[in-house]
GROMACS .gro file of N, CA and C in nm:
model
  516
    1MET      N    1  -2.956  -1.029  14.273
    1MET     CA    2  -2.955  -1.160  14.184
    1MET      C    3  -2.953  -1.263  14.306
    2ILE      N    4  -2.971  -1.394  14.308
    2ILE     CA    5  -2.935  -1.493  14.384
    2ILE      C    6  -2.841  -1.630  14.283
    3THR      N    7  -2.741  -1.641  14.289
    3THR     CA    8  -2.693  -1.796  14.258
    3THR      C    9  -2.724  -1.909  14.308
    4ILE      N   10  -2.759  -1.964  14.245
    4ILE     CA   11  -2.794  -2.109  14.294
    4ILE      C   12  -2.747  -2.182  14.271
    5TYR      N   13  -2.648  -2.307  14.347
    5TYR     CA   14  -2.642  -2.471  14.293
    5TYR      C   15  -2.718  -2.556  14.326
    6LEU      N   16  -2.818  -2.650  14.229
    6LEU     CA   17  -2.869  -2.706  14.238
    6LEU      C   18  -2.788  -2.876  14.275
    7ALA      N   19  -2.822  -2.938  14.388
    7ALA     CA   20  -2.785  -3.094  14.433
    7ALA      C   21  -2.862  -3.189  14.415
    8ARG      N   22  -2.875  -3.284  14.380
    8ARG     CA   23  -2.981  -3.397  14.406
    8ARG      C   24  -2.825  -3.428  14.532
    9HIS      N   25  -2.899  -3.584  14.632
    9HIS     CA   26  -2.823  -3.619  14.725
    9HIS      C   27  -2.752  -3.766  14.624
   10GLY      N   28  -2.692  -3.812  14.725
   10GLY     CA   29  -2.613  -3.938  14.644
   10GLY      C   30  -2.662  -4.046  14.642
   11GLN      N   31  -2.699  -4.166  14.541
   11GLN     CA   32  -2.757  -4.221  14.547
   11GLN      C   33  -2.748  -4.384  14.669
   12THR      N   34  -2.885  -4.386  14.709
   12THR     CA   35  -2.933  -4.423  14.806
   12THR      C   36  -2.974  -4.596  14.793
   13GLU      N   37  -2.952  -4.700  14.896
   13GLU     CA   38  -3.046  -4.822  14.949
   13GLU      C   39  -3.140  -4.832  14.851
   14GLU      N   40  -3.202  -4.689  14.922
   14GLU     CA   41  -3.354  -4.720  14.903
   14GLU      C   42  -3.326  -4.677  14.710
   15ASN      N   43  -3.295  -4.627  14.677
   15ASN     CA   44  -3.289  -4.613  14.524
   15ASN      C   45  -3.290  -4.710  14.462
   16ILE      N   46  -3.178  -4.753  14.536
   16ILE     CA   47  -3.128  -4.945  14.406
   16ILE      C   48  -3.274  -4.978  14.410
   17SER      N   49  -3.266  -5.008  14.578
   17SER     CA   50  -3.450  -5.105  14.570
   17SER      C   51  -3.567  -5.091  14.508
   18ARG      N   52  -3.552  -4.983  14.458
   18ARG     CA   53  -3.699  -4.868  14.406
   18ARG      C   54  -3.750  -4.889  14.490
   19ILE      N   55  -3.759  -4.756  14.578
   19ILE     CA   56  -3.889  -4.804  14.673
   19ILE      C   57  -3.952  -4.646  14.682
   20PHE      N   58  -4.067  -4.623  14.710
   20PHE     CA   59  -4.080  -4.494  14.723
   20PHE      C   60  -4.017  -4.480  14.834
   21GLN      N   61  -3.941  -4.325  14.882
   21GLN     CA   62  -3.865  -4.291  14.969
   21GLN      C   63  -3.902  -4.237  15.037
   22GLY      N   64  -3.976  -4.122  14.956
   22GLY     CA   65  -4.047  -4.025  15.029
   22GLY      C   66  -3.915  -3.974  15.142
   23HIS      N   67  -4.017  -3.921  15.282
   23HIS     CA   68  -3.979  -3.843  15.371
   23HIS      C   69  -3.925  -3.967  15.475
   24LEU      N   70  -3.821  -4.036  15.412
   24LEU     CA   71  -3.744  -4.148  15.472
   24LEU      C   72  -3.625  -4.047  15.507
   25PRO      N   73  -3.537  -4.128  15.558
   25PRO     CA   74  -3.437  -4.105  15.592
   25PRO      C   75  -3.298  -4.127  15.468
   26GLY      N   76  -3.352  -4.273  15.405
   26GLY     CA   77  -3.249  -4.300  15.317
   26GLY      C   78  -3.123  -4.306  15.384
   27HIS      N   79  -3.023  -4.418  15.331
   27HIS     CA   80  -2.912  -4.450  15.359
   27HIS      C   81  -2.796  -4.416  15.173
   28LEU      N   82  -2.729  -4.356  15.202
   28LEU     CA   83  -2.605  -4.369  15.126
   28LEU      C   84  -2.519  -4.404  15.115
   29THR      N   85  -2.539  -4.492  14.961
   29THR     CA   86  -2.454  -4.658  14.914
   29THR      C   87  -2.300  -4.577  14.908
   30GLU      N   88  -2.155  -4.676  14.917
   30GLU     CA   89  -2.140  -4.681  14.903
   30GLU      C   90  -2.091  -4.570  14.766
   31GLU      N   91  -2.161  -4.562  14.649
   31GLU     CA   92  -2.146  -4.537  14.510
   31GLU      C   93  -2.228  -4.413  14.532
   32GLY      N   94  -2.348  -4.430  14.627
   32GLY     CA   95  -2.400  -4.226  14.709
   32GLY      C   96  -2.248  -4.181  14.714
   33LYS      N   97  -2.186  -4.230  14.861
   33LYS     CA   98  -2.079  -4.151  14.924
   33LYS      C   99  -1.936  -4.093  14.813
   34ARG      N  100  -1.934  -4.180  14.715
   34ARG     CA  101  -1.851  -4.111  14.628
   34ARG      C  102  -1.883  -4.019  14.538
   35GLN      N  103  -2.035  -4.012  14.503
   35GLN     CA  104  -2.049  -3.953  14.435
   35GLN      C  105  -2.065  -3.802  14.512
   36ALA      N  106  -2.128  -3.773  14.657
   36ALA     CA  107  -2.087  -3.690  14.699
   36ALA      C  108  -1.956  -3.619  14.742
   37VAL      N  109  -1.879  -3.682  14.794
   37VAL     CA  110  -1.714  -3.669  14.780
   37VAL      C  111  -1.704  -3.567  14.627
   38GLU      N  112  -1.753  -3.626  14.469
   38GLU     CA  113  -1.655  -3.585  14.338
   38GLU      C  114  -1.778  -3.483  14.345
   39LEU      N  115  -1.874  -3.440  14.410
   39LEU     CA  116  -1.975  -3.358  14.400
   39LEU      C  117  -1.898  -3.196  14.451
   40GLY      N  118  -1.812  -3.255  14.592
   40GLY     CA  119  -1.722  -3.164  14.623
   40GLY      C  120  -1.632  -3.101  14.566
   41LYS      N  121  -1.617  -3.172  14.495
   41LYS     CA  122  -1.477  -3.151  14.397
   41LYS      C  123  -1.542  -3.054  14.300
   42ARG      N  124  -1.676  -3.067  14.237
   42ARG     CA  125  -1.711  -2.955  14.099
   42ARG      C  126  -1.740  -2.821  14.202
   43LEU      N  127  -1.761  -2.848  14.303
   43LEU     CA  128  -1.807  -2.719  14.395
   43LEU      C  129  -1.674  -2.623  14.495
   44GLN      N  130  -1.518  -2.697  14.457
   44GLN     CA  131  -1.396  -2.661  14.548
   44GLN      C  132  -1.467  -2.513  14.490
   45ASP      N  133  -1.434  -2.442  14.377
   45ASP     CA  134  -1.334  -2.334  14.321
   45ASP      C  135  -1.487  -2.265  14.330
   46ILE      N  136  -1.534  -2.269  14.384
   46ILE     CA  137  -1.762  -2.195  14.389
   46ILE      C  138  -1.722  -2.072  14.466
   47PRO      N  139  -1.755  -1.998  14.499
   47PRO     CA  140  -1.715  -1.914  14.603
   47PRO      C  141  -1.895  -1.935  14.661
   48LEU      N  142  -1.849  -2.013  14.721
   48LEU     CA  143  -2.025  -2.046  14.767
   48LEU      C  144  -2.075  -1.923  14.908
   49ASP      N  145  -2.136  -1.858  14.956
   49ASP     CA  146  -2.175  -1.800  15.112
   49ASP      C  147  -2.248  -1.867  15.217
   50ALA      N  148  -2.317  -1.969  15.125
   50ALA     CA  149  -2.435  -2.083  15.272
   50ALA      C  150  -2.477  -2.154  15.181
   51ILE      N  151  -2.553  -2.284  15.220
   51ILE     CA  152  -2.613  -2.436  15.198
   51ILE      C  153  -2.741  -2.337  15.256
   52LEU      N  154  -2.814  -2.441  15.161
   52LEU     CA  155  -2.932  -2.430  15.263
   52LEU      C  156  -2.960  -2.601  15.163
   53SER      N  157  -3.050  -2.664  15.288
   53SER     CA  158  -3.010  -2.792  15.260
   53SER      C  159  -3.202  -2.873  15.310
   54SER      N  160  -3.225  -2.989  15.225
   54SER     CA  161  -3.352  -3.073  15.333
   54SER      C  162  -3.299  -3.125  15.452
   55ASP      N  163  -3.344  -3.158  15.545
   55ASP     CA  164  -3.327  -3.180  15.669
   55ASP      C  165  -3.335  -3.364  15.661
   56LEU      N  166  -3.364  -3.442  15.515
   56LEU     CA  167  -3.372  -3.536  15.549
   56LEU      C  168  -3.214  -3.604  15.558
   57GLN      N  169  -3.219  -3.726  15.624
   57GLN     CA  170  -3.043  -3.783  15.643
   57GLN      C  171  -2.970  -3.787  15.542
   58ARG      N  172  -3.026  -3.863  15.385
   58ARG     CA  173  -2.974  -3.906  15.273
   58ARG      C  174  -2.877  -3.802  15.262
   59VAL      N  175  -2.990  -3.668  15.238
   59VAL     CA  176  -2.929  -3.505  15.189
   59VAL      C  177  -2.831  -3.432  15.317
   60ILE      N  178  -2.797  -3.488  15.415
   60ILE     CA  179  -2.751  -3.440  15.549
   60ILE      C  180  -2.591  -3.556  15.485
   61ASP      N  181  -2.598  -3.642  15.495
   61ASP     CA  182  -2.499  -3.748  15.484
   61ASP      C  183  -2.442  -3.680  15.310
   62THR      N  184  -2.493  -3.662  15.215
   62THR     CA  185  -2.394  -3.590  15.109
   62THR      C  186  -2.341  -3.454  15.158
   63VAL      N  187  -2.465  -3.384  15.163
   63VAL     CA  188  -2.333  -3.238  15.241
   63VAL      C  189  -2.270  -3.239  15.285
   64ARG      N  190  -2.272  -3.305  15.396
   64ARG     CA  191  -2.143  -3.328  15.472
   64ARG      C  192  -1.983  -3.438  15.425
   65LEU      N  193  -2.070  -3.425  15.340
   65LEU     CA  194  -1.931  -3.550  15.237
   65LEU      C  195  -1.900  -3.437  15.123
   66ALA      N  196  -1.978  -3.350  15.049
   66ALA     CA  197  -1.949  -3.277  14.971
   66ALA      C  198  -1.881  -3.140  15.018
   67VAL      N  199  -1.923  -3.119  15.152
   67VAL     CA  200  -1.868  -2.967  15.171
   67VAL      C  201  -1.718  -2.946  15.263
   68GLY      N  202  -1.724  -3.101  15.330
   68GLY     CA  203  -1.589  -3.136  15.381
   68GLY      C  204  -1.583  -3.040  15.470
   69ASP      N  205  -1.456  -2.952  15.456
   69ASP     CA  206  -1.404  -2.896  15.614
   69ASP      C  207  -1.448  -2.745  15.547
   70ARG      N  208  -1.511  -2.716  15.451
   70ARG     CA  209  -1.581  -2.556  15.382
   70ARG      C  210  -1.634  -2.525  15.503
   71ASN      N  211  -1.635  -2.449  15.602
   71ASN     CA  212  -1.671  -2.342  15.687
   71ASN      C  213  -1.825  -2.198  15.632
   72LEU      N  214  -1.867  -2.293  15.567
   72LEU     CA  215  -2.008  -2.237  15.529
   72LEU      C  216  -2.123  -2.229  15.650
   73PRO      N  217  -2.161  -2.133  15.617
   73PRO     CA  218  -2.336  -2.103  15.695
   73PRO      C  219  -2.385  -2.218  15.682
   74TRP      N  220  -2.486  -2.273  15.723
   74TRP     CA  221  -2.559  -2.423  15.634
   74TRP      C  222  -2.699  -2.451  15.744
   75GLN      N  223  -2.824  -2.383  15.710
   75GLN     CA  224  -2.941  -2.446  15.704
   75GLN      C  225  -3.010  -2.561  15.709
   76THR      N  226  -3.110  -2.596  15.759
   76THR     CA  227  -3.189  -2.717  15.672
   76THR      C  228  -3.294  -2.692  15.699
   77THR      N  229  -3.377  -2.757  15.645
   77THR     CA  230  -3.575  -2.708  15.582
   77THR      C  231  -3.598  -2.815  15.544
   78PRO      N  232  -3.722  -2.821  15.578
   78PRO     CA  233  -3.853  -2.929  15.604
   78PRO      C  234  -3.903  -2.873  15.392
   79LEU      N  235  -3.884  -2.791  15.369
   79LEU     CA  236  -3.903  -2.702  15.243
   79LEU      C  237  -3.872  -2.803  15.158
   80LEU      N  238  -3.755  -2.855  15.160
   80LEU     CA  239  -3.722  -2.901  15.054
   80LEU      C  240  -3.693  -3.021  15.030
   81ARG      N  241  -3.743  -3.117  15.116
   81ARG     CA  242  -3.783  -3.252  15.162
   81ARG      C  243  -3.828  -3.285  15.019
   82GLU      N  244  -3.775  -3.459  15.020
   82GLU     CA  245  -3.876  -3.492  14.846
   82GLU      C  246  -4.044  -3.476  14.872
   83ILE      N  247  -4.092  -3.575  14.816
   83ILE     CA  248  -4.251  -3.551  14.814
   83ILE      C  249  -4.290  -3.681  14.913
   84ASP      N  250  -4.418  -3.615  14.933
   84ASP     CA  251  -4.465  -3.720  15.068
   84ASP      C  252  -4.562  -3.816  15.058
   85TRP      N  253  -4.494  -3.952  15.033
   85TRP     CA  254  -4.600  -4.026  14.937
   85TRP      C  255  -4.714  -4.084  15.035
   86GLY      N  256  -4.683  -4.060  15.142
   86GLY     CA  257  -4.823  -4.079  15.246
   86GLY      C  258  -4.817  -4.270  15.255
   87SER      N  259  -4.833  -4.352  15.282
   87SER     CA  260  -4.932  -4.463  15.298
   87SER      C  261  -4.826  -4.535  15.171
   88TRP      N  262  -4.803  -4.459  15.076
   88TRP     CA  263  -4.682  -4.575  15.020
   88TRP      C  264  -4.566  -4.555  15.025
   89THR      N  265  -4.463  -4.494  15.116
   89THR     CA  266  -4.341  -4.436  15.197
   89THR      C  267  -4.305  -4.617  15.189
   90GLY      N  268  -4.208  -4.625  15.156
   90GLY     CA  269  -4.128  -4.788  15.206
   90GLY      C  270  -4.118  -4.915  15.090
   91LEU      N  271  -4.275  -4.835  14.998
   91LEU     CA  272  -4.303  -4.965  14.922
   91LEU      C  273  -4.272  -4.985  14.795
   92PRO      N  274  -4.206  -5.097  14.790
   92PRO     CA  275  -4.168  -5.110  14.606
   92PRO      C  276  -4.258  -4.988  14.524
   93LEU      N  277  -4.173  -4.966  14.429
   93LEU     CA  278  -4.204  -4.861  14.301
   93LEU      C  279  -4.302  -4.987  14.233
   94ASP      N  280  -4.304  -5.059  14.202
   94ASP     CA  281  -4.431  -5.176  14.174
   94ASP      C  282  -4.499  -5.226  14.223
   95SER      N  283  -4.517  -5.233  14.350
   95SER     CA  284  -4.601  -5.260  14.408
   95SER      C  285  -4.724  -5.197  14.377
   96VAL      N  286  -4.753  -5.107  14.377
   96VAL     CA  287  -4.854  -4.987  14.336
   96VAL      C  288  -4.945  -4.961  14.219
   97ASP      N  289  -5.099  -4.950  14.253
   97ASP     CA  290  -5.133  -4.873  14.124
   97ASP      C  291  -5.111  -4.739  14.125
   98ARG      N  292  -4.945  -4.664  14.060
   98ARG     CA  293  -4.973  -4.573  13.999
   98ARG      C  294  -4.989  -4.429  13.982
   99THR      N  295  -5.153  -4.476  13.891
   99THR     CA  296  -5.260  -4.381  13.892
   99THR      C  297  -5.372  -4.394  13.970
  100HIS      N  298  -5.323  -4.432  14.080
  100HIS     CA  299  -5.412  -4.369  14.213
  100HIS      C  300  -5.323  -4.306  14.311
  101LEU      N  301  -5.315  -4.169  14.332
  101LEU     CA  302  -5.241  -4.159  14.437
  101LEU      C  303  -5.336  -4.196  14.553
  102PRO      N  304  -5.276  -4.222  14.680
  102PRO     CA  305  -5.328  -4.270  14.840
  102PRO      C  306  -5.291  -4.166  14.880
  103ALA      N  307  -5.478  -4.110  14.969
  103ALA     CA  308  -5.562  -4.004  14.987
  103ALA      C  309  -5.420  -3.940  15.062
  104ASP      N  310  -5.353  -3.987  15.103
  104ASP     CA  311  -5.238  -3.928  15.239
  104ASP      C  312  -5.121  -3.881  15.202
  105ALA      N  313  -5.073  -3.852  15.041
  105ALA     CA  314  -4.982  -3.874  14.930
  105ALA      C  315  -5.009  -3.680  14.915
  106GLU      N  316  -4.862  -3.664  14.923
  106GLU     CA  317  -4.879  -3.504  14.898
  106GLU      C  318  -4.819  -3.492  14.711
  107THR      N  319  -4.972  -3.501  14.671
  107THR     CA  320  -4.978  -3.413  14.512
  107THR      C  321  -4.855  -3.330  14.506
  108ARG      N  322  -4.885  -3.371  14.342
  108ARG     CA  323  -4.723  -3.301  14.231
  108ARG      C  324  -4.733  -3.111  14.237
  109GLU      N  325  -4.900  -3.124  14.296
  109GLU     CA  326  -4.928  -2.931  14.245
  109GLU      C  327  -4.889  -2.894  14.449
  110MET      N  328  -4.900  -2.965  14.568
  110MET     CA  329  -4.890  -2.949  14.672
  110MET      C  330  -4.723  -2.969  14.638
  111LEU      N  331  -4.645  -2.991  14.603
  111LEU     CA  332  -4.470  -3.057  14.610
  111LEU      C  333  -4.473  -2.880  14.513
  112TYR      N  334  -4.533  -2.892  14.386
  112TYR     CA  335  -4.503  -2.727  14.362
  112TYR      C  336  -4.505  -2.588  14.433
  113GLU      N  337  -4.627  -2.583  14.545
  113GLU     CA  338  -4.652  -2.470  14.602
  113GLU      C  339  -4.521  -2.464  14.656
  114ARG      N  340  -4.461  -2.615  14.755
  114ARG     CA  341  -4.399  -2.632  14.834
  114ARG      C  342  -4.281  -2.611  14.722
  115ALA      N  343  -4.232  -2.563  14.605
  115ALA     CA  344  -4.078  -2.485  14.579
  115ALA      C  345  -4.128  -2.358  14.548
  116GLY      N  346  -4.230  -2.317  14.537
  116GLY     CA  347  -4.278  -2.164  14.553
  116GLY      C  348  -4.235  -2.108  14.676
  117LYS      N  349  -4.291  -2.167  14.794
  117LYS     CA  350  -4.289  -2.139  14.874
  117LYS      C  351  -4.129  -2.139  14.937
  118CYS      N  352  -4.025  -2.215  14.906
  118CYS     CA  353  -3.903  -2.247  14.907
  118CYS      C  354  -3.820  -2.085  14.857
  119LEU      N  355  -3.873  -2.093  14.747
  119LEU     CA  356  -3.782  -1.998  14.640
  119LEU      C  357  -3.827  -1.879  14.691
  120GLU      N  358  -3.942  -1.831  14.800
  120GLU     CA  359  -3.991  -1.715  14.827
  120GLU      C  360  -3.871  -1.683  14.931
  121TYR      N  361  -3.859  -1.777  14.993
  121TYR     CA  362  -3.755  -1.805  15.198
  121TYR      C  363  -3.641  -1.774  15.106
  122ILE      N  364  -3.622  -1.852  15.009
  122ILE     CA  365  -3.450  -1.790  14.961
  122ILE      C  366  -3.411  -1.650  14.871
  123ARG      N  367  -3.504  -1.570  14.820
  123ARG     CA  368  -3.567  -1.477  14.783
  123ARG      C  369  -3.520  -1.373  14.890
  124GLN      N  370  -3.599  -1.395  14.994
  124GLN     CA  371  -3.580  -1.296  15.138
  124GLN      C  372  -3.469  -1.360  15.213
  125HIS      N  373  -3.434  -1.421  15.207
  125HIS     CA  374  -3.329  -1.436  15.296
  125HIS      C  375  -3.156  -1.460  15.230
  126TYR      N  376  -3.165  -1.501  15.141
  126TYR     CA  377  -3.015  -1.459  15.005
  126TYR      C  378  -3.001  -1.378  14.892
  127GLU      N  379  -3.043  -1.265  14.958
  127GLU     CA  380  -3.017  -1.145  14.841
  127GLU      C  381  -2.846  -1.143  14.811
  128GLY      N  382  -2.839  -1.157  14.694
  128GLY     CA  383  -2.668  -1.115  14.666
  128GLY      C  384  -2.616  -1.188  14.702
  129LYS      N  385  -2.671  -1.325  14.702
  129LYS     CA  386  -2.526  -1.444  14.772
  129LYS      C  387  -2.533  -1.536  14.635
  130CYS      N  388  -2.433  -1.681  14.640
  130CYS     CA  389  -2.461  -1.743  14.592
  130CYS      C  390  -2.459  -1.854  14.689
  131ILE      N  391  -2.528  -1.980  14.689
  131ILE     CA  392  -2.610  -2.055  14.774
  131ILE      C  393  -2.612  -2.194  14.685
  132LEU      N  394  -2.522  -2.329  14.745
  132LEU     CA  395  -2.533  -2.458  14.710
  132LEU      C  396  -2.699  -2.503  14.769
  133VAL      N  397  -2.774  -2.556  14.760
  133VAL     CA  398  -2.903  -2.607  14.753
  133VAL      C  399  -2.876  -2.681  14.724
  134VAL      N  400  -2.926  -2.807  14.818
  134VAL     CA  401  -2.892  -2.974  14.799
  134VAL      C  402  -3.042  -3.039  14.856
  135ALA      N  403  -3.079  -3.044  14.708
  135ALA     CA  404  -3.292  -3.177  14.805
  135ALA      C  405  -3.296  -3.350  14.733
  136HIS      N  406  -3.356  -3.325  14.660
  136HIS     CA  407  -3.402  -3.438  14.581
  136HIS      C  408  -3.504  -3.442  14.447
  137GLY      N  409  -3.483  -3.531  14.443
  137GLY     CA  410  -3.511  -3.540  14.266
  137GLY      C  411  -3.662  -3.476  14.221
  138LEU      N  412  -3.720  -3.483  14.285
  138LEU     CA  413  -3.837  -3.450  14.266
  138LEU      C  414  -3.920  -3.261  14.334
  139ILE      N  415  -3.890  -3.235  14.451
  139ILE     CA  416  -3.832  -3.110  14.444
  139ILE      C  417  -3.784  -3.057  14.399
  140ASN      N  418  -3.643  -3.072  14.363
  140ASN     CA  419  -3.532  -3.032  14.236
  140ASN      C  420  -3.632  -2.978  14.091
  141ARG      N  421  -3.697  -3.097  14.073
  141ARG     CA  422  -3.753  -3.036  13.953
  141ARG      C  423  -3.862  -2.972  13.928
  142SER      N  424  -3.908  -2.940  14.084
  142SER     CA  425  -4.067  -2.857  14.096
  142SER      C  426  -3.951  -2.715  14.126
  143LEU      N  427  -3.815  -2.670  14.206
  143LEU     CA  428  -3.816  -2.595  14.185
  143LEU      C  429  -3.756  -2.605  14.051
  144ARG      N  430  -3.742  -2.608  13.957
  144ARG     CA  431  -3.688  -2.582  13.889
  144ARG      C  432  -3.723  -2.528  13.772
  145ALA      N  433  -3.891  -2.627  13.774
  145ALA     CA  434  -4.008  -2.568  13.667
  145ALA      C  435  -4.043  -2.422  13.720
  146TYR      N  436  -4.046  -2.454  13.880
  146TYR     CA  437  -4.115  -2.291  13.893
  146TYR      C  438  -4.096  -2.180  13.844
  147LEU      N  439  -3.944  -2.140  13.901
  147LEU     CA  440  -3.811  -2.065  13.870
  147LEU      C  441  -3.825  -2.045  13.719
  148ALA      N  442  -3.860  -2.138  13.585
  148ALA     CA  443  -3.814  -2.117  13.517
  148ALA      C  444  -4.011  -2.058  13.428
  149GLY      N  445  -4.033  -2.041  13.507
  149GLY     CA  446  -4.218  -2.037  13.469
  149GLY      C  447  -4.320  -2.126  13.424
  150ILE      N  448  -4.242  -2.217  13.464
  150ILE     CA  449  -4.346  -2.415  13.367
  150ILE      C  450  -4.428  -2.452  13.449
  151PRO      N  451  -4.555  -2.440  13.390
  151PRO     CA  452  -4.656  -2.484  13.492
  151PRO      C  453  -4.669  -2.664  13.560
  152VAL      N  454  -4.744  -2.669  13.646
  152VAL     CA  455  -4.698  -2.767  13.696
  152VAL      C  456  -4.793  -2.931  13.605
  153ASP      N  457  -4.840  -2.837  13.547
  153ASP     CA  458  -4.884  -2.982  13.443
  153ASP      C  459  -4.771  -3.023  13.344
  154GLN      N  460  -4.694  -2.931  13.342
  154GLN     CA  461  -4.578  -2.942  13.245
  154GLN      C  462  -4.431  -3.014  13.330
  155LEU      N  463  -4.493  -3.090  13.419
  155LEU     CA  464  -4.288  -3.112  13.529
  155LEU      C  465  -4.255  -3.159  13.454
  156THR      N  466  -4.306  -3.315  13.388
  156THR     CA  467  -4.191  -3.373  13.297
  156THR      C  468  -4.148  -3.349  13.198
  157THR      N  469  -4.159  -3.187  13.136
  157THR     CA  470  -4.059  -3.161  13.074
  157THR      C  471  -3.899  -3.110  13.124
  158VAL      N  472  -3.946  -3.090  13.275
  158VAL     CA  473  -3.787  -3.068  13.318
  158VAL      C  474  -3.765  -3.173  13.353
  159PRO      N  475  -3.599  -3.182  13.249
  159PRO     CA  476  -3.524  -3.295  13.294
  159PRO      C  477  -3.541  -3.333  13.461
  160HIS      N  478  -3.551  -3.493  13.518
  160HIS     CA  479  -3.509  -3.534  13.658
  160HIS      C  480  -3.375  -3.502  13.696
  161MET      N  481  -3.332  -3.501  13.797
  161MET     CA  482  -3.131  -3.512  13.843
  161MET      C  483  -3.114  -3.614  13.873
  162ASP      N  484  -2.959  -3.699  13.770
  162ASP     CA  485  -2.915  -3.769  13.867
  162ASP      C  486  -2.891  -3.732  14.017
  163ASN      N  487  -2.816  -3.868  14.060
  163ASN     CA  488  -2.762  -3.828  14.180
  163ASN      C  489  -2.634  -3.765  14.200
  164CYS      N  490  -2.607  -3.625  14.284
  164CYS     CA  491  -2.546  -3.599  14.256
  164CYS      C  492  -2.505  -3.488  14.166
  165GLU      N  493  -2.607  -3.505  14.091
  165GLU     CA  494  -2.574  -3.356  13.970
  165GLU      C  495  -2.630  -3.237  14.039
  166VAL      N  496  -2.541  -3.147  13.973
  166VAL     CA  497  -2.543  -2.981  14.008
  166VAL      C  498  -2.598  -2.953  13.886
  167VAL      N  499  -2.676  -2.816  13.853
  167VAL     CA  500  -2.723  -2.725  13.826
  167VAL      C  501  -2.694  -2.602  13.848
  168ARG      N  502  -2.704  -2.460  13.774
  168ARG     CA  503  -2.668  -2.362  13.812
  168ARG      C  504  -2.773  -2.289  13.780
  169LEU      N  505  -2.870  -2.204  13.848
  169LEU     CA  506  -2.980  -2.145  13.819
  169LEU      C  507  -2.960  -1.947  13.905
  170THR      N  508  -3.064  -1.938  13.873
  170THR     CA  509  -3.079  -1.780  13.918
  170THR      C  510  -3.167  -1.703  13.918
  171MET      N  511  -3.142  -1.604  14.033
  171MET     CA  512  -3.269  -1.604  14.027
  171MET      C  513  -3.224  -1.444  14.015
  172GLU      N  514  -3.365  -1.296  13.976
  172GLU     CA  515  -3.315  -1.216  14.005
  172GLU      C  516  -3.400  -1.124  14.061
   0.00000   0.00000   0.00000
């Protein structure tokens, strides 16, 4: 069995500006930094074995603030990146026709498939471990759905995680 503490990064300037962040690095706000420190306090008594996170800067900054001086093996992976919005990346959310995804964007089906690959990676490398996984809103939703057997067309039934929210999951 694998125990996963799944968390989302702290609030970013891009969240506040309501833009499509996607694969942008992202910049934590002061509130985002405070959220990350609070996340660390919630995790301090949990006997974590390792950390697996997105390789995007907003997540790296969140992990550094949350984990502090805990000496844990930490690996980053692009498998945990947020959805790739393609040519929408960096645009305001309300500036596009959201019913027509650009051809260069990652679809929710592609994201769901990537979540499955990430969970398989976790299964192969973290058996018997308790790990902290830190990523982003939409990939976290896909990870939770995939793990629960919820099909891709029902993704919205999985609640969106708030900044620095953490949920405990198990993999058999």
